[in-house]
Every structure is written in structure tokens, then in C-alpha cells.
Coordinates of C-alpha atoms (C1' of nucleotides) and ligand atoms in Angstrom, one line a residue:
Chain A
M33 CA -0.5 -0.1 -0.1
T34 CA 0.7 3.2 -0.7
S35 CA -0.7 4.6 2.3
T36 CA -2.4 3.7 5.0
E37 CA -4.7 6.6 4.9
P38 CA -7.6 6.2 3.2
A39 CA -7.7 8.2 0.6
R40 CA -8.1 11.6 2.2
P41 CA -10.8 14.0 -0.1
A42 CA -8.4 17.3 1.1
V43 CA -11.5 19.4 1.6
R44 CA -10.6 22.9 1.6
P45 CA -12.5 25.6 4.2
T46 CA -13.3 28.2 1.3
R47 CA -15.3 30.8 2.1
Q48 CA -18.3 30.1 0.1
R49 CA -18.1 26.5 2.8
R50 CA -17.6 29.4 5.2
A51 CA -20.4 31.5 3.9
V52 CA -22.9 27.7 3.5
T53 CA -22.7 27.1 7.6
A54 CA -23.0 30.2 8.6
A55 CA -25.9 30.9 6.7
L56 CA -27.3 27.1 7.9
A57 CA -26.0 28.5 11.8
A58 CA -28.6 30.7 11.9
F59 CA -31.1 29.1 10.6
D60 CA -32.8 27.3 12.9
D61 CA -35.0 24.9 10.4
F62 CA -35.5 23.0 6.9
R63 CA -34.0 25.1 4.3
S64 CA -34.6 25.4 0.0
A65 CA -31.0 26.0 -1.4
Q66 CA -32.4 29.0 -3.0
E67 CA -34.0 30.6 0.6
I68 CA -30.2 29.4 2.0
H69 CA -28.1 31.2 -1.4
D70 CA -30.8 34.0 -0.7
L71 CA -29.4 34.2 3.1
I72 CA -25.8 34.7 2.2
T73 CA -26.7 37.7 -0.5
R74 CA -28.2 38.8 2.3
Q75 CA -25.7 39.2 3.8
G76 CA -23.4 40.8 1.6
D77 CA -21.2 38.2 0.0
S78 CA -21.7 35.6 -3.3
V79 CA -21.7 32.5 -3.8
G80 CA -22.5 31.0 -6.5
L81 CA -26.1 28.9 -6.2
A82 CA -24.2 26.0 -7.1
T83 CA -21.8 25.8 -4.7
V84 CA -25.2 25.6 -3.0
Y85 CA -25.3 23.1 -4.2
R86 CA -22.3 21.6 -3.7
A87 CA -21.5 22.9 -0.2
L88 CA -25.1 21.4 0.9
S89 CA -24.3 17.7 -0.2
A90 CA -21.1 17.3 1.0
L91 CA -22.3 18.0 4.7
A92 CA -25.3 16.0 4.4
D93 CA -22.7 13.0 3.3
S94 CA -20.5 14.4 6.4
G95 CA -23.7 13.9 8.4
E96 CA -23.7 17.7 9.5
V97 CA -26.7 18.5 8.3
D98 CA -29.9 16.6 7.1
M99 CA -31.4 16.6 4.6
L100 CA -34.5 16.1 3.6
R101 CA -37.5 16.2 1.1
S102 CA -40.5 19.1 1.5
E103 CA -44.0 17.5 0.6
D104 CA -43.7 19.1 -3.0
G105 CA -40.1 17.0 -3.5
E106 CA -38.3 19.9 -3.0
A107 CA -34.7 19.5 -1.2
I108 CA -34.9 21.0 2.3
W109 CA -31.5 20.8 5.1
R110 CA -30.3 22.0 8.3
R111 CA -27.5 21.9 10.5
C112 CA -28.8 19.0 13.2
S113 CA -26.9 17.2 15.9
D114 CA -25.0 13.5 14.5
T115 CA -27.0 11.2 16.3
H116 CA -29.7 8.9 14.5
H117 CA -33.4 10.8 15.1
H118 CA -36.1 12.4 12.7
H119 CA -38.7 15.6 12.8
L120 CA -41.8 17.0 14.0
V121 CA -42.0 19.5 10.8
C122 CA -44.5 23.0 10.6
R123 CA -46.5 23.1 7.5
S124 CA -46.8 26.1 7.7
C125 CA -43.3 27.9 9.1
G126 CA -40.9 24.8 9.5
A127 CA -41.0 24.8 12.9
T128 CA -38.4 21.6 13.9
V129 CA -38.7 19.5 16.7
E130 CA -35.7 16.4 16.3
V131 CA -38.1 13.4 17.6
E132 CA -35.7 9.8 19.6
G133 CA -38.3 6.7 19.4
P134 CA -36.6 3.8 20.0
A135 CA -39.3 1.4 19.3
V136 CA -39.9 2.7 16.4
E137 CA -36.2 2.2 15.3
R138 CA -36.9 -1.3 16.8
W139 CA -39.4 -2.1 14.7
T140 CA -38.7 -0.9 11.6
S141 CA -35.7 -3.2 11.7
A142 CA -38.1 -6.3 12.6
I143 CA -41.1 -6.1 10.6
A144 CA -37.2 -5.7 8.4
G145 CA -36.1 -8.6 9.0
E146 CA -39.7 -10.8 8.6
H147 CA -39.6 -10.5 4.7
G148 CA -36.4 -11.3 5.3
Y149 CA -34.6 -8.0 4.2
A150 CA -31.1 -6.8 5.1
D151 CA -29.0 -3.7 4.6
I152 CA -32.3 -1.4 6.0
S153 CA -32.8 2.2 5.8
H154 CA -35.5 4.1 6.3
T155 CA -37.0 7.6 6.6
L156 CA -39.9 8.5 9.3
E157 CA -41.0 12.2 9.1
I158 CA -44.1 13.7 11.1
F159 CA -45.7 17.5 9.3
G160 CA -48.0 19.6 11.2
T161 CA -48.8 22.6 12.6
C162 CA -47.0 23.9 15.0
P163 CA -49.1 25.8 17.5
A164 CA -47.2 29.2 17.1
C165 CA -49.5 29.0 13.5
R166 CA -52.4 27.5 14.7
V167 CA -53.8 31.3 16.3
S168 CA -56.3 31.8 13.8
Chain B
M269 CA -78.8 23.7 0.2
T270 CA -79.4 22.9 -3.6
S271 CA -78.5 18.8 -3.0
T272 CA -77.3 17.0 -0.3
E273 CA -74.9 15.9 -2.5
P274 CA -71.5 17.3 -2.5
A275 CA -71.5 18.4 -6.0
R276 CA -70.5 15.2 -7.0
P277 CA -67.3 16.2 -9.9
A278 CA -68.2 13.4 -12.6
V279 CA -65.4 12.1 -13.2
R280 CA -65.6 9.4 -16.1
P281 CA -63.8 6.4 -16.9
T282 CA -62.3 7.7 -20.2
R283 CA -60.3 4.7 -22.5
Q284 CA -56.9 6.5 -20.8
R285 CA -57.8 6.6 -17.7
R286 CA -58.5 3.1 -17.6
A287 CA -55.1 2.0 -20.0
V288 CA -53.4 3.8 -16.2
T289 CA -55.3 2.1 -14.5
A290 CA -54.8 -1.7 -16.1
A291 CA -50.7 -0.6 -16.6
L292 CA -50.9 -0.2 -12.3
A293 CA -51.9 -3.3 -12.4
A294 CA -49.7 -4.8 -14.9
F295 CA -46.8 -2.9 -12.1
D296 CA -46.4 -4.8 -8.1
D297 CA -44.3 -2.2 -7.2
F298 CA -43.8 1.9 -7.3
R299 CA -43.5 3.3 -10.8
S300 CA -42.0 6.6 -12.4
A301 CA -45.5 8.4 -14.4
Q302 CA -42.7 7.5 -17.5
E303 CA -42.5 4.3 -16.9
I304 CA -47.0 4.0 -16.1
H305 CA -46.7 6.1 -19.4
D306 CA -43.7 4.2 -21.5
L307 CA -46.4 0.8 -21.1
I308 CA -49.8 1.7 -21.6
T309 CA -47.6 3.8 -25.3
R310 CA -45.1 0.1 -25.6
Q311 CA -49.0 -1.2 -25.5
G312 CA -49.9 0.2 -27.8
D313 CA -52.6 2.8 -26.7
S314 CA -51.9 6.2 -26.6
V315 CA -52.0 8.1 -24.0
G316 CA -50.5 11.6 -23.2
L317 CA -48.0 12.6 -19.9
A318 CA -50.0 15.1 -19.1
T319 CA -52.8 13.6 -18.5
V320 CA -51.3 9.7 -17.3
Y321 CA -50.4 12.6 -14.5
R322 CA -54.3 13.7 -14.0
A323 CA -55.3 9.6 -13.6
L324 CA -52.5 9.4 -11.0
S325 CA -53.2 12.1 -9.0
A326 CA -56.9 11.5 -9.4
L327 CA -56.3 7.7 -8.0
A328 CA -53.9 9.3 -5.7
D329 CA -56.4 11.8 -4.6
S330 CA -59.0 9.0 -4.0
G331 CA -57.3 6.6 -2.0
E332 CA -56.4 4.0 -4.7
V333 CA -53.0 4.3 -5.5
D334 CA -49.9 5.5 -3.1
M335 CA -47.1 8.2 -4.5
L336 CA -44.1 8.1 -2.4
R337 CA -40.9 9.4 -3.2
S338 CA -37.9 7.8 -4.5
E339 CA -34.7 8.8 -3.1
D340 CA -34.1 11.0 -6.0
G341 CA -37.2 12.5 -6.0
E342 CA -39.5 11.4 -8.1
A343 CA -42.9 10.8 -7.8
I344 CA -43.3 6.7 -7.7
W345 CA -47.0 5.3 -7.8
R346 CA -48.7 1.9 -6.8
R347 CA -52.0 0.7 -6.3
C348 CA -52.1 0.1 -3.1
S349 CA -54.7 -1.6 -1.0
D350 CA -56.6 1.6 1.3
T351 CA -55.4 1.1 4.6
H352 CA -52.9 3.2 5.6
H353 CA -50.2 1.1 5.8
H354 CA -46.0 1.9 4.3
H355 CA -43.6 0.3 2.8
L356 CA -40.8 -2.3 2.6
V357 CA -38.8 -1.7 -0.5
C358 CA -36.7 -3.4 -2.1
R359 CA -33.9 -1.0 -2.9
S360 CA -32.3 -2.9 -5.9
C361 CA -35.0 -4.7 -7.7
G362 CA -38.5 -2.1 -6.2
A363 CA -40.0 -5.3 -4.2
T364 CA -42.2 -3.5 -2.5
V365 CA -44.7 -4.8 0.8
E366 CA -47.5 -2.7 2.7
V367 CA -46.9 -3.2 6.7
E368 CA -48.4 -1.8 9.3
G369 CA -47.3 -0.5 12.2
P370 CA -50.3 0.5 14.9
A371 CA -47.5 1.2 17.7
V372 CA -45.9 3.5 15.4
E373 CA -49.6 5.2 14.1
R374 CA -49.8 5.6 18.0
W375 CA -46.4 7.0 18.7
T376 CA -46.2 9.5 15.9
S377 CA -49.5 11.1 17.1
A378 CA -48.4 11.2 21.2
I379 CA -45.1 13.0 19.6
A380 CA -46.9 15.5 17.8
G381 CA -49.6 16.3 21.0
E382 CA -46.9 17.0 23.4
H383 CA -45.1 19.0 21.0
G384 CA -48.7 20.9 20.8
Y385 CA -48.2 20.3 16.7
A386 CA -52.1 19.8 14.9
D387 CA -53.1 18.3 12.0
I388 CA -50.9 15.7 12.0
S389 CA -49.7 13.6 8.9
H390 CA -46.7 12.1 8.6
T391 CA -43.9 9.4 6.2
L392 CA -42.3 6.4 6.9
E393 CA -40.8 4.0 3.9
I394 CA -38.5 1.3 5.1
F395 CA -35.5 0.5 2.2
G396 CA -33.5 -2.9 2.6
T397 CA -32.3 -5.8 0.1
C398 CA -34.8 -8.4 -0.4
P399 CA -34.3 -11.7 0.1
A400 CA -33.7 -12.8 -3.9
C401 CA -31.3 -9.7 -4.1
R402 CA -29.2 -11.2 -1.8
V403 CA -28.1 -14.5 -3.4
S404 CA -24.4 -12.7 -4.2
Chain C
dC218 C1' -79.2 16.4 -33.4
dC219 C1' -77.8 20.1 -29.1
dT220 C1' -75.7 21.3 -25.9
dG221 C1' -73.0 21.7 -21.3
dA222 C1' -69.5 20.4 -19.3
dG223 C1' -65.8 17.3 -18.0
dT224 C1' -61.4 15.7 -20.4
dT225 C1' -57.7 14.9 -23.6
dG226 C1' -52.6 16.2 -26.5
dA227 C1' -50.1 18.9 -27.6
dC228 C1' -46.5 22.6 -26.6
dA229 C1' -45.3 26.0 -23.9
dA230 C1' -43.1 26.9 -18.6
dC231 C1' -41.5 26.2 -14.6
dG232 C1' -38.3 25.0 -11.3
dA233 C1' -34.6 22.7 -8.9
dT234 C1' -31.5 20.2 -9.3
dT235 C1' -26.9 18.8 -12.1
dC236 C1' -23.8 20.1 -16.2
dT237 C1' -19.5 22.4 -18.3
dC238 C1' -14.9 24.6 -18.8
dA239 C1' -12.3 28.0 -17.9
dA240 C1' -10.7 31.0 -14.7
dC241 C1' -9.4 30.9 -10.4
dA242 C1' -7.4 30.2 -4.7
dT243 C1' -5.3 26.5 -2.1
dC244 C1' -2.3 22.9 -0.4
dG245 C1' 2.3 21.0 -0.6
dC246 C1' 7.4 22.0 -1.4
dT247 C1' 11.6 23.9 -2.0
Chain D
dA216 C1' 8.7 33.8 -2.5
dG217 C1' 7.7 30.9 -6.9
dC218 C1' 5.6 27.0 -8.7
dG219 C1' 3.4 23.3 -9.8
dA220 C1' -0.6 20.0 -8.6
dT221 C1' -4.8 19.6 -7.2
dG222 C1' -9.2 21.5 -5.7
dT223 C1' -12.9 24.7 -6.2
dT224 C1' -15.7 28.2 -8.0
dG225 C1' -19.1 30.5 -11.4
dA226 C1' -22.1 32.0 -14.5
dG227 C1' -24.8 29.9 -17.9
dA228 C1' -26.4 26.3 -20.6
dA229 C1' -28.6 22.0 -20.4
dT230 C1' -31.2 18.4 -17.4
dC231 C1' -35.7 16.9 -16.3
dG232 C1' -39.8 15.6 -13.3
dT233 C1' -43.7 18.4 -13.2
dT234 C1' -48.2 21.8 -13.9
dG235 C1' -50.4 24.8 -16.9
dT236 C1' -53.0 26.4 -21.4
dC237 C1' -56.8 25.9 -24.5
dA238 C1' -58.6 25.1 -28.7
dA239 C1' -60.9 20.1 -29.9
dC240 C1' -63.4 16.4 -28.5
dT241 C1' -66.4 13.2 -26.3
dC242 C1' -70.7 11.9 -24.0
dA243 C1' -74.0 11.8 -21.5
dG244 C1' -79.4 13.6 -21.4
dG245 C1' -83.0 16.5 -23.0
Ligands
ZN253 ZN1 -32.1 16.3 11.6
ZN254 ZN1 -35.3 5.9 12.7
ZN255 ZN1 -48.7 1.1 -1.0
ZN256 ZN1 -48.5 5.3 9.1

DNA sequence: CCTGAGTTGACAACGATTCTCAACATCGCT
DNA sequence: AGCGATGTTGAGAATCGTTGTCAACTCAGG
């Protein structure tokens, strides 16, 4: 072997990537790439939209942010804790609560096992209207 | 009130709509609108893609088919039982098992209630590799 | 037949995401 | 500091799923 290292990708801390993580830190709910890009722009920075997508994808791969799809299929992103969890998301304002459900995790494994499925992953998201948005 | 009926939409069983349901019956896994349209075309029928979308949306609204989003965000469809359920989907061949989990249903309601969220909906899909695809 | 409401299809329009590729920034090394 | 090798960026084009437009069409029912 030429090296013991597993071929490091050499990711560089550029101004653009820092701008994206800063924008993510400014939100505490799920936002689209467009919205994140808009915030960066509004703060005077200039980062290409394609670069925002690239940064978000990389962060999602590294587990620093969660990406899920809104009900109309658009990808939305949020910096999240690194432990496995799911989300309770307000359909109207986007307010998000991270939730954990060990029982659900167990249930999915069991169900999959019963049917002989292996290498399991799952998605579970809950959408609703949060208290703040309920003031009719 | 002018009538006791809640304004019936008067849906007509046209050749096109029949072709779509027939195509859905021919699949037993989730398929994209494109794939469904292709099958119809391959069978000699001619139905516009937009019409396929309209028929699928209508069927989904009436609960006769389930629509979910593949991992890359594309809408995929499948004729399904009308009771609320979720899916165990083979990542490799698409083989689908309908699963029910009353406990999960209860858990999502409870979690949502705890946080004051109302008007709840949820998505839960399990992906894995089915037994048939495991013959390495 | 006649008429009106539902339906269709070709095509344009849309919007999110990805691709292209030349210019640029950064890293490691001297 | 100077230099190459390599990762990164951005503007715009391109892709692609999906929806909108609207005139032509179908089909009951009278
Ligand atoms: Zn999360
Ligand atoms: Zn989980
Ligand atoms: Zn189903
Ligand atoms: Zn459920």
C-alpha cells in the first residue's frame, strides 16, 4: 500500500463553504438551497447557487446536516445533531423538533427482518401545524 | 342548500383512465409516471403524459394508489390497499411489501401532541435488500 | 341533433438540480 | 516567495420531472 490513509479528499475551508455553514447556523429550521443562498446574498456575501448545492451535499454526506424532502418534493436542509433522529416539522412555518423513537427503530428492524430484507435504512418525518401557527 | 350531494365531480371512465389503471395493475412495485406512460405506449395505446399525471393524481387523491418519492425526489406510484400503511421497498429490484404498525401510528400522534402540533401527517418508508436480491 | 360540462393532448412554461469548463484559490514543497 | 498539482468556483446552459394553457373533443341527457 502506498499509504495507511484512506485517500483523503482534501476538503478546503473556503470562504464559500464558510458562508454556507454560517447561513445554516442562522436558521434553526429546514430551508431550501434557494433560501440559504438568498440569506448569504442578503448578507453581502456572494456565492454561486451551484456552490451552495455542492456545499450542502458535502455537508449532508459528512452527516453534519440533514436533508429531507418537503411535501412537494423539494430538498430542504438543516444543521442537525449527529445522532440518528427524525423530525416533526411545521408545514406552515417550518419550525422543527428533533425526535427520537427507539421503539420505532426497533420496529423497522424487526419488520425488515421478518421479510428477509437486509441492509436497512428508513425515512420517517412528521408534518403538522405548530402551536404558533395555530392562532387562527 | 341546493342539494344533499356534496357537488359530485362527475368523473368519467374514459379510455385513458382505464389504460392508466390497467398499467398500474400490471406492476406490483412503485413506478414513475414516465414508466407507466411507457408501458401504455408499448401496449399500443396512446395517452398523453399530462393525462397520465392527471389520472395518477386523481387516483392518489381517492386513495386507490399510493404516491411516494424515490430517494432522488421523483414521484413514484403504485396501486395499493386503501387502508393506511407503509412500505418496505427493495432498493435493488423495487419489490414492495405493505406493512402496518399501529404502534408507530400511535407514537407519531403522541409525539406530535406533546409538542402541540396539530393536523398531522407522516411519511415512513423502509428501504432494504430483499431476499431474492441477496444471492451474492 | 344540441348543449354543456368534463376530458384530452400537444406544447409551452416552470423550477429545482446538475453539468460544463475556463478562471481561480489553496496546499505542499523548495 | 515561487511553482506546479489539484481542489474549487461561478455563470450560464442543459436536464428533467411536473404543471399550465387552451382549443378540440367526448359523451350524457334532453
Ligand atoms: Zn435532523
Ligand atoms: Zn430512525
Ligand atoms: Zn401502499
Ligand atoms: Zn402511518
